[in-house]
XYZ file of C-alpha atoms in Angstrom:
671
model
C 163.671 -40.589 86.037
C 165.087 -38.653 83.099
C 166.275 -39.870 79.731
C 168.518 -37.364 78.032
C 172.029 -36.504 77.010
C 174.083 -33.821 78.659
C 173.864 -30.205 77.627
C 177.363 -29.069 78.546
C 180.020 -28.721 75.900
C 183.405 -27.401 74.894
C 181.842 -25.861 71.833
C 178.521 -25.140 70.195
C 177.387 -22.393 72.541
C 179.774 -23.119 75.382
C 181.371 -20.210 77.246
C 184.705 -21.939 77.781
C 186.872 -23.742 75.263
C 188.382 -26.948 76.629
C 191.008 -29.105 74.987
C 189.921 -32.518 73.803
C 191.074 -34.725 76.678
C 189.845 -32.268 79.322
C 186.319 -32.497 77.895
C 186.310 -36.280 78.350
C 187.553 -36.027 81.940
C 185.103 -33.291 82.925
C 182.128 -35.086 81.448
C 182.898 -38.313 83.292
C 183.685 -36.724 86.652
C 181.272 -33.817 86.827
C 178.529 -34.428 84.322
C 178.144 -38.110 85.167
C 179.457 -38.835 88.677
C 178.913 -35.314 90.010
C 175.327 -35.127 88.758
C 174.262 -37.923 91.149
C 175.141 -35.850 94.228
C 171.656 -34.482 94.873
C 169.950 -33.385 98.089
C 168.393 -36.827 98.382
C 171.581 -38.679 97.472
C 174.594 -37.082 99.156
C 176.155 -40.260 100.540
C 179.050 -42.287 99.112
C 178.177 -44.523 96.185
C 179.227 -47.636 94.307
C 180.390 -47.331 90.668
C 179.779 -50.328 88.390
C 181.287 -50.612 84.893
C 181.807 -53.222 82.177
C 185.082 -54.062 80.391
C 184.743 -51.295 77.817
C 183.619 -48.491 80.127
C 186.405 -49.326 82.592
C 188.837 -48.593 79.738
C 186.974 -45.401 78.846
C 187.208 -44.199 82.433
C 190.857 -45.200 82.956
C 191.992 -43.337 79.828
C 190.648 -40.037 81.179
C 190.580 -40.249 84.983
C 192.701 -41.474 87.856
C 191.332 -43.387 90.839
C 191.846 -40.317 93.034
C 189.599 -38.299 90.690
C 186.853 -40.881 91.069
C 187.024 -41.055 94.881
C 186.891 -37.241 94.983
C 183.370 -37.623 93.554
C 182.391 -39.667 96.634
C 182.760 -43.096 95.038
C 183.769 -45.567 97.739
C 183.800 -48.753 95.664
C 184.355 -49.600 91.971
C 182.924 -52.933 90.789
C 182.827 -55.097 87.657
C 179.301 -55.596 86.298
C 179.857 -59.311 85.627
C 181.539 -60.264 88.886
C 179.698 -61.517 91.897
C 179.078 -58.550 94.205
C 178.135 -58.144 97.829
C 174.644 -56.647 98.428
C 174.787 -53.064 99.723
C 171.071 -52.190 100.074
C 171.769 -48.989 102.004
C 173.960 -47.480 99.253
C 173.162 -45.846 95.916
C 174.874 -47.107 92.762
C 176.063 -45.575 89.491
C 176.100 -47.800 86.401
C 178.325 -46.683 83.513
C 177.780 -49.386 80.905
C 177.413 -50.121 77.207
C 173.769 -50.392 76.092
C 173.874 -54.128 75.299
C 171.239 -56.730 76.059
C 173.596 -58.639 78.389
C 174.367 -55.504 80.391
C 170.688 -54.566 80.715
C 169.866 -58.069 81.948
C 172.585 -57.800 84.607
C 171.401 -54.357 85.695
C 167.771 -55.519 86.034
C 168.910 -58.597 87.938
C 170.736 -56.344 90.431
C 167.852 -53.947 90.983
C 164.676 -56.027 90.616
C 162.715 -58.091 93.138
C 162.064 -57.493 96.823
C 165.728 -57.296 97.814
C 167.778 -55.308 95.261
C 171.552 -55.111 95.677
C 171.437 -51.327 95.995
C 169.056 -48.605 97.127
C 168.847 -46.380 94.037
C 170.496 -46.664 90.611
C 171.813 -43.890 88.361
C 172.335 -45.434 84.917
C 174.562 -43.911 82.220
C 175.088 -45.483 78.793
C 178.315 -45.037 76.816
C 176.473 -44.859 73.461
C 172.862 -44.568 72.199
C 170.564 -47.236 73.615
C 168.122 -49.012 71.258
C 164.421 -48.370 71.949
C 163.727 -52.059 72.553
C 166.188 -52.080 75.457
C 164.603 -48.939 76.931
C 161.235 -50.688 76.740
C 162.763 -53.761 78.385
C 163.836 -51.616 81.343
C 160.455 -49.887 81.572
C 158.631 -53.201 81.554
C 160.141 -54.151 84.929
C 157.857 -52.260 87.287
C 159.858 -53.205 90.389
C 162.964 -51.485 89.003
C 161.461 -48.220 87.704
C 160.976 -46.534 91.133
C 164.590 -47.366 91.986
C 166.100 -45.522 88.995
C 167.396 -42.039 89.765
C 168.631 -41.300 86.221
C 168.674 -43.039 82.866
C 170.903 -41.180 80.408
C 173.030 -41.543 77.315
C 176.512 -40.181 78.017
C 177.647 -40.850 74.435
C 181.263 -41.275 75.478
C 182.794 -44.498 74.188
C 186.211 -43.520 72.882
C 189.632 -43.848 74.496
C 191.816 -40.704 74.795
C 195.468 -41.740 74.565
C 196.924 -38.245 74.332
C 195.818 -34.636 74.775
C 195.041 -34.687 71.037
C 194.406 -38.341 70.190
C 191.916 -41.144 70.765
C 191.449 -44.741 69.672
C 188.408 -46.929 69.145
C 190.368 -49.782 70.769
C 190.160 -52.134 67.772
C 193.528 -53.866 67.490
C 192.226 -56.328 64.879
C 190.494 -53.810 62.634
C 192.993 -54.231 59.795
C 192.518 -58.000 59.630
C 188.732 -57.838 59.972
C 188.307 -55.180 57.284
C 191.059 -56.045 54.792
C 191.797 -59.740 55.330
C 191.167 -61.990 52.340
C 189.259 -64.470 54.482
C 187.227 -61.957 56.481
C 183.480 -62.589 56.674
C 180.688 -60.074 56.168
C 179.350 -60.335 59.735
C 182.746 -59.577 61.265
C 183.331 -56.792 58.721
C 180.016 -55.079 59.530
C 180.419 -55.477 63.300
C 183.903 -53.946 63.204
C 182.746 -51.009 61.097
C 179.667 -50.336 63.260
C 181.668 -50.320 66.503
C 184.174 -47.957 64.902
C 181.466 -45.585 63.667
C 179.637 -45.610 67.018
C 182.769 -44.705 68.955
C 183.830 -41.998 66.500
C 180.342 -40.484 66.654
C 180.466 -40.268 70.455
C 183.561 -38.034 70.142
C 181.436 -35.462 68.310
C 178.572 -35.942 70.759
C 180.929 -35.202 73.671
C 182.472 -32.136 72.071
C 179.178 -30.999 70.534
C 180.764 -30.688 67.115
C 179.058 -31.190 63.742
C 181.720 -32.039 61.149
C 182.094 -31.813 57.425
C 182.740 -35.522 56.795
C 185.388 -36.144 54.157
C 186.830 -39.512 53.219
C 189.291 -41.107 50.842
C 187.276 -42.260 47.851
C 187.533 -45.795 46.469
C 189.649 -46.229 43.336
C 188.985 -49.103 40.955
C 191.896 -50.153 38.762
C 189.724 -49.791 35.677
C 186.076 -49.188 34.786
C 185.353 -52.894 34.185
C 185.977 -53.902 37.799
C 183.684 -53.404 40.764
C 184.924 -52.089 44.070
C 185.454 -54.749 46.733
C 184.400 -54.336 50.400
C 188.013 -53.469 51.198
C 187.934 -50.673 48.614
C 184.874 -49.174 50.289
C 185.904 -49.248 53.953
C 186.479 -45.489 54.234
C 183.336 -44.747 52.193
C 181.129 -46.979 54.350
C 182.608 -45.691 57.580
C 182.031 -42.074 56.545
C 178.392 -42.783 55.682
C 177.750 -44.618 58.950
C 179.453 -41.930 61.060
C 177.464 -39.170 59.352
C 174.208 -41.051 59.861
C 174.894 -41.423 63.588
C 176.050 -37.834 64.078
C 173.014 -36.521 62.181
C 170.736 -38.124 64.766
C 172.467 -36.145 67.527
C 171.170 -32.910 65.970
C 167.695 -33.696 67.257
C 168.488 -35.827 70.329
C 171.174 -33.784 72.141
C 170.260 -30.378 73.612
C 172.186 -27.432 72.141
C 173.822 -29.617 69.493
C 174.954 -27.412 66.582
C 172.741 -27.446 63.493
C 175.498 -26.200 61.185
C 178.959 -27.645 60.603
C 181.575 -26.545 63.134
C 184.682 -28.580 62.220
C 186.296 -30.944 59.691
C 186.617 -34.737 59.812
C 188.888 -36.522 57.332
C 188.662 -40.332 57.222
C 191.707 -42.152 55.834
C 192.833 -45.759 55.642
C 196.302 -47.217 56.006
C 196.780 -47.539 52.237
C 197.243 -43.763 52.002
C 200.699 -44.197 53.537
C 202.313 -47.611 53.960
C 205.754 -46.134 54.540
C 205.023 -44.336 57.821
C 204.422 -47.543 59.868
C 207.777 -49.125 58.893
C 210.299 -46.328 58.341
C 212.480 -45.482 61.332
C 211.086 -42.304 62.894
C 213.860 -40.449 64.735
C 211.918 -38.631 67.438
C 212.410 -39.477 71.116
C 208.849 -40.823 71.451
C 209.062 -43.043 68.356
C 212.524 -44.356 69.233
C 211.373 -45.278 72.748
C 208.547 -47.415 71.397
C 210.506 -48.778 68.431
C 213.754 -49.778 70.131
C 212.900 -50.374 73.798
C 210.847 -53.222 75.255
C 207.937 -51.073 76.384
C 204.422 -52.166 77.282
C 202.339 -49.325 75.924
C 203.612 -46.243 77.788
C 205.156 -48.310 80.599
C 208.926 -48.387 80.967
C 210.894 -50.449 83.511
C 213.439 -48.141 85.118
C 216.369 -49.281 87.260
C 216.787 -47.289 90.485
C 219.432 -47.676 93.216
C 218.364 -49.921 96.073
C 217.563 -48.120 99.333
C 219.213 -50.986 101.218
C 222.415 -50.838 99.177
C 221.780 -54.044 97.245
C 221.240 -54.636 93.534
C 219.311 -51.971 91.591
C 215.537 -52.258 91.848
C 213.080 -52.303 88.944
C 210.523 -49.499 88.970
C 207.675 -49.103 86.487
C 207.262 -45.555 85.183
C 204.743 -44.099 82.752
C 205.887 -41.896 79.891
C 202.834 -39.668 79.583
C 201.429 -36.145 79.774
C 202.018 -35.567 83.499
C 205.791 -35.836 83.006
C 206.942 -32.326 81.907
C 210.309 -33.562 80.625
C 208.576 -36.166 78.437
C 206.127 -33.540 77.152
C 208.964 -31.273 76.112
C 211.165 -33.884 74.456
C 208.892 -36.542 72.985
C 208.544 -34.968 69.528
C 212.147 -33.773 69.241
C 214.905 -35.570 67.322
C 216.716 -38.125 69.514
C 219.997 -36.187 69.148
C 218.255 -32.967 70.190
C 216.625 -34.745 73.143
C 219.985 -36.142 74.257
C 221.648 -32.729 74.129
C 218.823 -31.035 76.000
C 218.921 -33.687 78.710
C 222.678 -33.239 79.114
C 222.180 -29.464 79.442
C 219.370 -29.909 81.948
C 221.394 -32.230 84.132
C 224.468 -29.985 84.025
C 222.532 -26.784 84.686
C 220.513 -28.359 87.449
C 223.622 -29.600 89.209
C 225.275 -26.171 88.937
C 222.264 -24.327 90.361
C 220.992 -26.728 92.996
C 222.600 -26.377 96.432
C 222.118 -30.015 97.389
C 223.777 -31.175 94.195
C 226.715 -28.816 94.726
C 227.175 -29.921 98.326
C 226.978 -33.580 97.424
C 229.534 -33.038 94.666
C 231.785 -31.186 97.119
C 231.564 -34.121 99.561
C 232.514 -36.539 96.782
C 235.610 -34.458 96.064
C 236.725 -34.871 99.684
C 236.003 -31.334 100.898
C 235.011 -31.041 104.543
C 231.382 -30.006 105.065
C 230.382 -27.664 107.892
C 227.335 -28.329 110.087
C 225.544 -25.514 108.261
C 226.401 -27.086 104.904
C 224.990 -30.419 106.065
C 221.772 -28.757 107.252
C 221.380 -27.051 103.871
C 221.937 -30.363 102.100
C 219.333 -32.158 104.191
C 216.815 -29.366 103.623
C 217.345 -29.355 99.859
C 217.792 -33.079 99.346
C 214.120 -34.227 99.066
C 213.419 -31.794 96.237
C 216.777 -32.567 94.664
C 216.104 -36.302 94.769
C 212.690 -36.004 93.118
C 213.863 -33.700 90.346
C 217.106 -35.486 89.609
C 215.258 -38.827 89.408
C 213.004 -37.463 86.664
C 215.891 -36.084 84.654
C 218.076 -39.161 85.199
C 215.209 -41.395 84.031
C 215.262 -39.731 80.625
C 219.060 -39.610 80.560
C 219.013 -43.393 81.043
C 216.407 -43.909 78.313
C 218.173 -41.659 75.797
C 221.463 -43.398 76.583
C 219.945 -46.819 75.886
C 218.458 -45.601 72.609
C 221.735 -44.083 71.401
C 223.570 -47.290 72.285
C 221.082 -49.381 70.273
C 221.307 -46.960 67.322
C 225.079 -47.415 67.280
C 225.043 -51.205 67.786
C 222.446 -51.785 65.052
C 223.965 -49.305 62.600
C 220.639 -47.508 62.305
C 222.042 -44.220 61.070
C 223.218 -45.766 57.804
C 219.968 -47.681 57.404
C 217.923 -44.593 58.264
C 219.763 -42.544 55.650
C 219.037 -45.146 52.967
C 215.355 -45.324 53.987
C 214.933 -41.572 53.644
C 216.931 -41.412 50.413
C 214.570 -44.027 48.953
C 211.489 -42.092 49.996
C 212.763 -38.821 48.507
C 213.993 -40.394 45.260
C 217.708 -40.080 46.036
C 218.364 -43.845 46.071
C 217.173 -46.898 44.167
C 217.915 -50.544 43.409
C 221.689 -50.121 43.310
C 221.859 -48.660 46.817
C 219.436 -51.221 48.289
C 221.312 -54.181 46.776
C 224.633 -52.765 47.927
C 223.295 -52.280 51.464
C 221.948 -55.848 51.667
C 225.260 -57.275 50.421
C 227.461 -55.281 52.789
C 225.245 -55.387 55.901
C 224.500 -59.082 56.333
C 224.287 -58.709 60.122
C 221.331 -56.284 59.947
C 218.335 -57.810 61.743
C 215.734 -59.575 59.558
C 213.075 -57.108 60.760
C 215.101 -54.085 59.631
C 215.874 -55.663 56.252
C 212.189 -56.436 55.807
C 211.238 -52.861 56.717
C 213.730 -51.574 54.143
C 212.261 -53.784 51.419
C 208.713 -52.729 52.344
C 209.738 -49.100 51.818
C 211.465 -50.040 48.551
C 208.337 -51.884 47.383
C 206.160 -48.850 48.162
C 208.382 -46.473 46.192
C 209.356 -48.836 43.348
C 206.514 -51.365 42.960
C 207.679 -52.400 39.492
C 210.910 -53.728 41.057
C 208.844 -56.357 42.872
C 207.137 -57.888 39.850
C 207.849 -61.436 38.711
C 210.970 -63.052 40.137
C 212.575 -59.703 41.093
C 210.951 -59.856 44.513
C 212.165 -63.410 45.118
C 215.751 -62.495 44.250
C 215.686 -59.489 46.572
C 214.273 -61.554 49.434
C 216.925 -64.234 48.855
C 219.674 -61.609 48.883
C 218.290 -60.309 52.184
C 218.021 -63.915 53.464
C 214.361 -63.431 54.362
C 211.806 -66.222 54.582
C 208.645 -66.919 52.590
C 206.692 -65.658 55.615
C 208.462 -62.327 55.230
C 207.665 -62.351 51.524
C 204.020 -62.742 52.490
C 204.201 -59.426 54.376
C 205.370 -57.490 51.306
C 202.866 -59.318 49.121
C 199.992 -58.460 51.480
C 200.704 -54.739 51.267
C 198.605 -54.692 48.106
C 195.542 -55.884 50.041
C 195.395 -52.526 51.794
C 195.580 -50.810 48.431
C 192.321 -52.354 47.279
C 193.835 -54.830 44.843
C 191.855 -58.061 44.762
C 192.533 -61.416 43.132
C 190.125 -60.578 40.302
C 192.073 -57.420 39.480
C 195.407 -59.117 38.817
C 196.489 -59.114 35.207
C 198.763 -62.095 35.699
C 199.708 -64.648 38.305
C 202.925 -62.790 39.124
C 203.241 -60.569 42.150
C 202.295 -56.927 41.638
C 202.273 -54.029 44.035
C 200.471 -51.527 41.819
C 198.191 -49.894 44.342
C 196.270 -47.846 41.794
C 196.121 -47.027 38.130
C 198.311 -43.934 38.392
C 201.878 -44.148 37.105
C 204.249 -44.647 40.011
C 206.556 -41.738 40.744
C 210.091 -42.577 41.774
C 209.851 -40.383 44.862
C 207.192 -40.994 47.491
C 207.718 -37.565 49.097
C 208.840 -34.100 48.083
C 210.918 -31.909 50.370
C 208.777 -29.651 52.554
C 208.887 -26.054 51.386
C 209.916 -23.467 53.936
C 211.139 -25.865 56.612
C 214.810 -25.950 57.471
C 216.196 -29.377 58.240
C 218.326 -28.937 61.335
C 218.854 -32.573 62.206
C 220.006 -35.405 60.000
C 217.369 -38.090 59.323
C 214.556 -35.674 60.153
C 213.547 -35.298 56.521
C 210.680 -37.796 56.445
C 207.090 -36.748 57.091
C 203.908 -38.847 56.888
C 201.412 -38.161 54.093
C 198.927 -37.097 56.761
C 200.818 -33.823 57.185
C 200.328 -32.875 53.546
C 196.668 -33.915 53.575
C 195.826 -31.874 56.686
C 197.530 -28.803 55.239
C 195.619 -29.213 51.966
C 192.370 -29.631 53.905
C 193.113 -26.447 55.840
C 193.666 -24.542 52.578
C 190.595 -26.106 50.920
C 192.794 -27.841 48.356
C 192.004 -31.544 48.861
C 191.330 -33.052 45.399
C 187.568 -33.695 45.216
C 188.028 -36.696 42.947
C 190.127 -38.363 45.652
C 188.496 -37.015 48.804
C 184.715 -36.765 48.795
C 182.534 -34.916 51.287
C 179.227 -36.440 52.402
C 177.754 -33.078 53.427
C 179.384 -30.937 50.755
C 179.998 -27.451 52.192
C 178.439 -24.425 50.519
C 180.939 -21.618 49.824
C 180.665 -19.259 52.785
C 180.479 -15.435 52.471
C 183.322 -13.320 53.851
C 183.230 -13.303 57.637
C 184.060 -15.270 60.745
C 183.031 -18.779 61.789
C 181.929 -20.039 65.178
C 185.466 -20.165 66.449
C 187.669 -18.808 63.709
C 187.789 -18.071 60.028
C 188.838 -20.980 57.820
C 190.164 -18.737 55.058
C 192.181 -16.602 57.458
C 193.874 -19.659 58.926
C 194.676 -20.841 55.427
C 196.133 -17.460 54.545
C 198.202 -17.524 57.711
C 199.694 -20.883 56.814
C 200.430 -19.717 53.287
C 201.980 -16.430 54.355
C 204.524 -18.220 56.524
C 205.625 -20.434 53.650
C 208.968 -19.599 52.071
C 209.237 -19.602 48.262
C 211.904 -22.297 48.155
C 212.992 -25.359 50.076
C 215.727 -24.986 52.653
C 215.826 -28.668 53.542
C 218.975 -30.511 52.576
C 220.256 -33.762 53.977
C 223.782 -32.627 53.123
C 223.709 -29.650 55.512
C 222.006 -31.433 58.397
C 223.780 -32.000 61.688
C 223.425 -35.005 63.945
C 224.269 -32.835 66.929
C 224.652 -29.119 67.658
C 224.756 -26.786 70.661
C 221.434 -26.087 72.294
C 220.611 -23.936 75.320
C 218.202 -25.265 77.930
C 216.211 -22.971 80.174
C 217.402 -24.680 83.342
C 218.070 -28.082 84.752
C 214.506 -29.246 85.098
C 211.658 -27.037 83.924
C 210.102 -27.828 80.541
C 209.671 -24.464 78.906
C 208.169 -25.644 75.633
C 205.685 -27.880 77.434
C 204.581 -24.999 79.624
C 204.254 -22.700 76.647
C 202.151 -25.323 74.921
C 199.931 -25.712 77.962
C 199.349 -21.964 78.032
C 198.191 -21.805 74.421
C 195.109 -19.617 74.138
C 192.712 -22.032 72.462
C 189.979 -19.402 72.321
C 191.851 -17.728 69.482
C 192.147 -20.918 67.454
C 190.090 -21.811 64.413
C 187.763 -24.750 63.934
C 189.006 -28.179 64.964
C 190.314 -30.693 62.449
C 189.733 -34.400 63.150
C 191.632 -37.054 61.197
C 190.707 -40.715 61.596
C 193.107 -43.415 60.375
C 191.588 -46.870 59.810
C 194.020 -49.711 60.525
C 196.222 -47.956 63.072
C 198.112 -44.659 63.310
C 201.813 -44.094 63.881
C 203.701 -41.901 66.333
C 204.921 -39.780 63.436
C 201.287 -39.028 62.588
C 200.574 -38.078 66.199
C 203.601 -35.770 66.111
C 202.248 -34.117 62.967
C 198.908 -33.361 64.646
C 200.671 -31.559 67.503
C 202.920 -29.699 65.063
C 200.066 -28.540 62.825
C 197.955 -27.419 65.779
C 200.591 -24.762 66.438
C 201.259 -24.003 62.785
C 197.652 -23.762 61.566
C 196.186 -22.396 64.805
C 193.556 -25.144 64.714
C 193.403 -28.010 67.215
C 194.159 -31.147 65.179
C 192.858 -34.344 66.798
C 194.011 -37.782 65.639
C 191.624 -40.715 65.880
C 192.508 -44.285 64.970
C 191.633 -47.906 65.613
C 194.912 -48.304 67.542
C 198.383 -46.793 67.870
C 200.739 -49.123 65.998
C 204.450 -49.897 66.175
C 206.406 -51.444 63.281
C 206.624 -55.039 64.653
C 202.877 -55.345 65.202
C 202.102 -53.672 61.869
C 204.250 -56.296 60.136
C 202.481 -59.078 62.047
C 199.075 -57.661 61.089
C 200.078 -57.627 57.426
C 201.104 -61.285 57.685
C 197.690 -62.172 59.053
C 195.760 -60.529 56.222
C 196.016 -63.675 54.103
C 195.638 -66.189 56.921
C 192.486 -68.303 56.988
C 192.177 -67.822 60.725
C 192.838 -64.404 62.181
C 194.830 -65.319 65.268
C 196.432 -62.481 67.184
C 196.125 -64.433 70.422
C 199.506 -64.706 72.044
C 200.896 -61.801 70.042
C 201.896 -58.939 72.293
C 199.998 -55.813 71.281
C-alpha cells in the first residue's frame, strides 16, 4: 500500500507542456486508472465514484476513454451493488467520513464485495480518516493503493474550470447568510482551486482584490472580505503541497488573480454579441446542449436531435468567439464553397434542376454521399442556429438596445437617451428593460438615489421584485446596512467619485463590427497584471514577489511578454462606433474546415510564458471566457479562467433577487 500524490506534471520539471484540460484528462486516465494495471492486476475492473467525482470525470473524459483503461463497470458509491469478489475495484471518491464508511463496508469482513481496492481521493484526506482506514485490519491487506489525486475541479473549456458552486453568490453575499454556510462555501472553493495547482504542479503568486471600506470609521463585513479570505485559504492549502507532492515547485511559477463579481457588474447583463454568448442568451439551451431539428429518415415530421456545442466541433471552435454577423457570413461562405467543391452536392443540385444523371454520375454520388451528409449536417446545424439568433435579434429590436447599452458604458449616452428609449419601446421585454437599467445604475449610481429609481422603474413598467434586483447590486459592492448614510437607496459601491463612463475605448484595436465595442473589466486587469501594473492598494499579493534580475523564467520571461504586448500597442485608438459595419465581405478557407481552430490547436505552447489564472467569485460570463482565449494569443501566456459557475443573464438576475431573501431557494430554478 502506498500513500502519495502523483509525480507527473505539465510543468515544474516536466518534459512536455500540456494544455490545461489535457492535463486533467491524462491524470485521470493514465495516472489513476492506468496505474492500477500491474502484473498482478491485469484484469478488467470496476470503477466506483461519488456524485462529485462523477462530475469531475465526466468533464474531462468520455465513457470510451474509461473503457479503454479496462474498466468494465462504473458504479455509484451509495447505490446498492452486486458483489463481484473475483474483480478488483478502483474507488475515486472525496475524502469524507461518509465515503470512508461506505468503502470500509464494501471491503471489510470475511466476504468483501471486491478482491482488491485501489483508492484515490479527489482532495487531501484528513489524518483521522487515514487512521480510521488503518484501524480496520481486515481491509488493509485488500488495498492495492491509497493516494491523493488532488483533482476536484471541473474543466468546462480548454482554458476554463468551475468549482461547481451555483449558490456561491447567495451564500457569500446574501444578507441572511449564516457563518457556517459562508465558511463551508469558501472552504470548498479554496480546496477545489488548490487542486488545480496540485494537478498542474504550479506555485502561484496569489493576488486578490482588496477590501474597501467606505470610510475609516467602518469595519469590513464578511462580504467585503470574501476575496481576501479565499486568497489566504488557497495559499495555505497550496503551500502544503510544497512538502507533500513530489517535484512540486518551491518557487513561484505562475500568477493567480482572485476577483469577485463586484469588479464588473455590467458584464453579466449587457448583451454580448459573439456567437457563443448569443446562443446561450437567446436560445433555450441546457448548458451546451442544443435541440436540433433534422429531416425524418421515414419522410415524416422533422425529428429532434440533441447536439453538444463544444470543443470537438471544429465549426463551433472557429466561430464561437466571433461577432454574430461575422459568424453568419462565414457560415454562408462555408456552405456555398462546400457545395461548389463537393461532387455529391453538385450532382444532387443537378438532379434537382432536372438534368439527367448518368450511371457513372449516380455511382459518384453514392460514393461521396456519406461524407457529404456528415459534413453538410455540421454546417447546416450552425446555419440553423445563426438563423434563429438573427431572427430573434430582429424581432426583439436588440440592435437598437445593444447600441444604447454600449453608449451608456462608454459615456456616450445618459438619462435622456434611457428615458427616451423606455418611452418609445414599450414592447421591449421586462428582462431587457431591467438589464438596461442595471447597466444605467452601474454607470450613473447617483441617478438611482431617492425617488429617481422608483420613477425610472415605473416608466419601464417594472415590478418591485425587479427593483429589488437593482437594489441588491450594492450588496456585491460591500455596502452594508450600517454603511448607509440615509434610508434612501444608494448604489455607491465605493468611496471613489463615479466616472460617467464605465469603460474607455481600447487603444490599438480596430472595431470592425458594430456593437463589438464592449469588453469586460477582466481584460484590462489581466493586461495590467501581465505588465506588472496592477495597483497595489487595490490588488494585494499574499506572497509578494521579489524583483527578479534580468533573465528568463521557468517557461518564459515576464518582462519580455509585457514588452511584447506594449510594442504591439498603437499610440491612438482606432475604435469608433460610427465606422463599424454590421456586415462585410469575408473569405472562408473552404466549405467545412475550421482554419482558425486548427491554427489555435497547433499553437506551440512551449514558447509561451508563465500561465495566468483568474478566478471570479460569484460566476463568470462568456465574454470573460472569450477574453482569456484572446489574451492567450496576444500575451503569449496561457490564461485560464476559474469561477464558481458560468452564468447567463437570467440566472444572474435571479441570484441578485435572492441576495435579500430570508431563505435561499434556488430549487426549481433552472440553472
